[in-house]
CSV table of C-alpha atoms in Angstrom, one decimal:
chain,number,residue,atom,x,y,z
A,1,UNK,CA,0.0,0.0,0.0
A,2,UNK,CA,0.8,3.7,-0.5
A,3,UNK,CA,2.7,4.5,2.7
A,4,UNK,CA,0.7,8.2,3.0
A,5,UNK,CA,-2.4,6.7,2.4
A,6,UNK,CA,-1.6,3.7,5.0
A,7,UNK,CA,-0.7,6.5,7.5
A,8,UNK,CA,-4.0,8.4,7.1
A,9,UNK,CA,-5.7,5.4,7.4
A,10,UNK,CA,-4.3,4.4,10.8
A,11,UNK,CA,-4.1,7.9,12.6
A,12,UNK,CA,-7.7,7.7,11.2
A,13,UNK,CA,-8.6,4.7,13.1
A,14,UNK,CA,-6.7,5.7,15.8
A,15,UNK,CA,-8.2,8.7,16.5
A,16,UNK,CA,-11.8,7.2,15.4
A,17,UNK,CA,-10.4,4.5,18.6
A,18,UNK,CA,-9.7,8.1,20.6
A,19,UNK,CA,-13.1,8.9,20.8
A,20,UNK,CA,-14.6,5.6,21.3
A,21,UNK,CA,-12.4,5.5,24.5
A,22,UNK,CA,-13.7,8.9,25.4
A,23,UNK,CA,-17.4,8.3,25.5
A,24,UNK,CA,-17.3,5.0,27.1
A,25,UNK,CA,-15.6,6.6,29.9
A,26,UNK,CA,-17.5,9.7,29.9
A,27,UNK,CA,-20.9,10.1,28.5
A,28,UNK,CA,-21.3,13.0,25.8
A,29,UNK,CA,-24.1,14.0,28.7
A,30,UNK,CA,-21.5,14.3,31.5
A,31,UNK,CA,-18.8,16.0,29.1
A,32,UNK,CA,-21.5,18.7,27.7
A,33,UNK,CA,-23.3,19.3,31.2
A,34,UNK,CA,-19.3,20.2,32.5
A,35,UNK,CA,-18.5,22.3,30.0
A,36,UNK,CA,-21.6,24.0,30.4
A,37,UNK,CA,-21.4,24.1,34.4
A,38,UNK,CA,-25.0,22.2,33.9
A,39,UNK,CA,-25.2,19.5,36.8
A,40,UNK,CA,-28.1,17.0,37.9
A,41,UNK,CA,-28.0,15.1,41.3
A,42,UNK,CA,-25.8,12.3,40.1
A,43,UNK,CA,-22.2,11.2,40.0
A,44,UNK,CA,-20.9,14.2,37.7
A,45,UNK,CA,-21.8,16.8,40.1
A,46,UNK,CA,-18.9,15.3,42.8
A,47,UNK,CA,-15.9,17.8,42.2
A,48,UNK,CA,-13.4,14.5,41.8
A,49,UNK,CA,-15.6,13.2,39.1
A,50,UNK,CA,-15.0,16.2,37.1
A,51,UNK,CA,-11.5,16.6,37.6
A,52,UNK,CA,-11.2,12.9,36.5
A,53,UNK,CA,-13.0,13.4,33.3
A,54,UNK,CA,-10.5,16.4,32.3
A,55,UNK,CA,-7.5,14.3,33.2
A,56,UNK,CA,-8.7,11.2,31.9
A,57,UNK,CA,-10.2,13.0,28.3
A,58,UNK,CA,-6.8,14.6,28.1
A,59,UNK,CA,-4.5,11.9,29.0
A,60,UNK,CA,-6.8,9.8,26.0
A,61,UNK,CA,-6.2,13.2,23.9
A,62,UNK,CA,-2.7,13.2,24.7
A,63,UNK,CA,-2.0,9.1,23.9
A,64,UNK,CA,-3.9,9.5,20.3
A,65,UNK,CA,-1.2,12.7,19.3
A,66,UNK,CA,1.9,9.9,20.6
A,67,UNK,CA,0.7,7.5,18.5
A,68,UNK,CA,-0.1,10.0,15.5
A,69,UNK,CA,3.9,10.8,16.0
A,70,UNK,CA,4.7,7.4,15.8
A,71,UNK,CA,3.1,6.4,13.0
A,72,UNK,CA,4.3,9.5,10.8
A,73,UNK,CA,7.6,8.4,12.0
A,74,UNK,CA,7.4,4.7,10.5
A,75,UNK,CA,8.9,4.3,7.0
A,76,UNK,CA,7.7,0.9,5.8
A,77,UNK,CA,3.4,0.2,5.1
A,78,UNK,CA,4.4,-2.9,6.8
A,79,UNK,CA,5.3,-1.2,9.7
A,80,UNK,CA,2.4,0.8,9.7
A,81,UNK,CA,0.0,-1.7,9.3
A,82,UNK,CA,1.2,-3.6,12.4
A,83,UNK,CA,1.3,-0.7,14.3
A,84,UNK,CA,-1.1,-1.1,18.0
A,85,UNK,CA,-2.5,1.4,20.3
């Protein structure tokens, strides 16, 4: 395969991967209602659940840009291809 094209590819999936780790740690309805300072009377109200959620979203965030520098860093499709998250 075209090396550029196997590189989109992965970062694709790997960011696509990024987000599906995101909201099944943290609903798009406990993200939003954060952001918005929007609270009901469950778990996302409790000050350490929201400073988890920033930490963890960013620590996901963070990961997905490593392993976009990785893979632009390979030089074989091979390579690519085999590459894990």
């Amino acid at each position: 395969a075209d090396l550029p094209a196997a590189k989109a590819e992965r970062i694709s999936k790997v960011k696509w991967e990024a987000s599906l780790r995101i909201y099944a740690s943290y609903p798009a309805y406990a993200q939003s209602n954060a952001a918005l300072g929007i609270y009901d009377n469950l778990d996302n109200t409790d000050p350490w659940f929201l400073a988890n959620m920033k930490q963890g979203i960013q620590t996901i965030i963070n990961s997905e840009r490593a392993a976009e520098g990785a893979i632009n860093a390979l030089t074989t499709s091979d390579a690519v291809d085999s590459f894990t998250w």
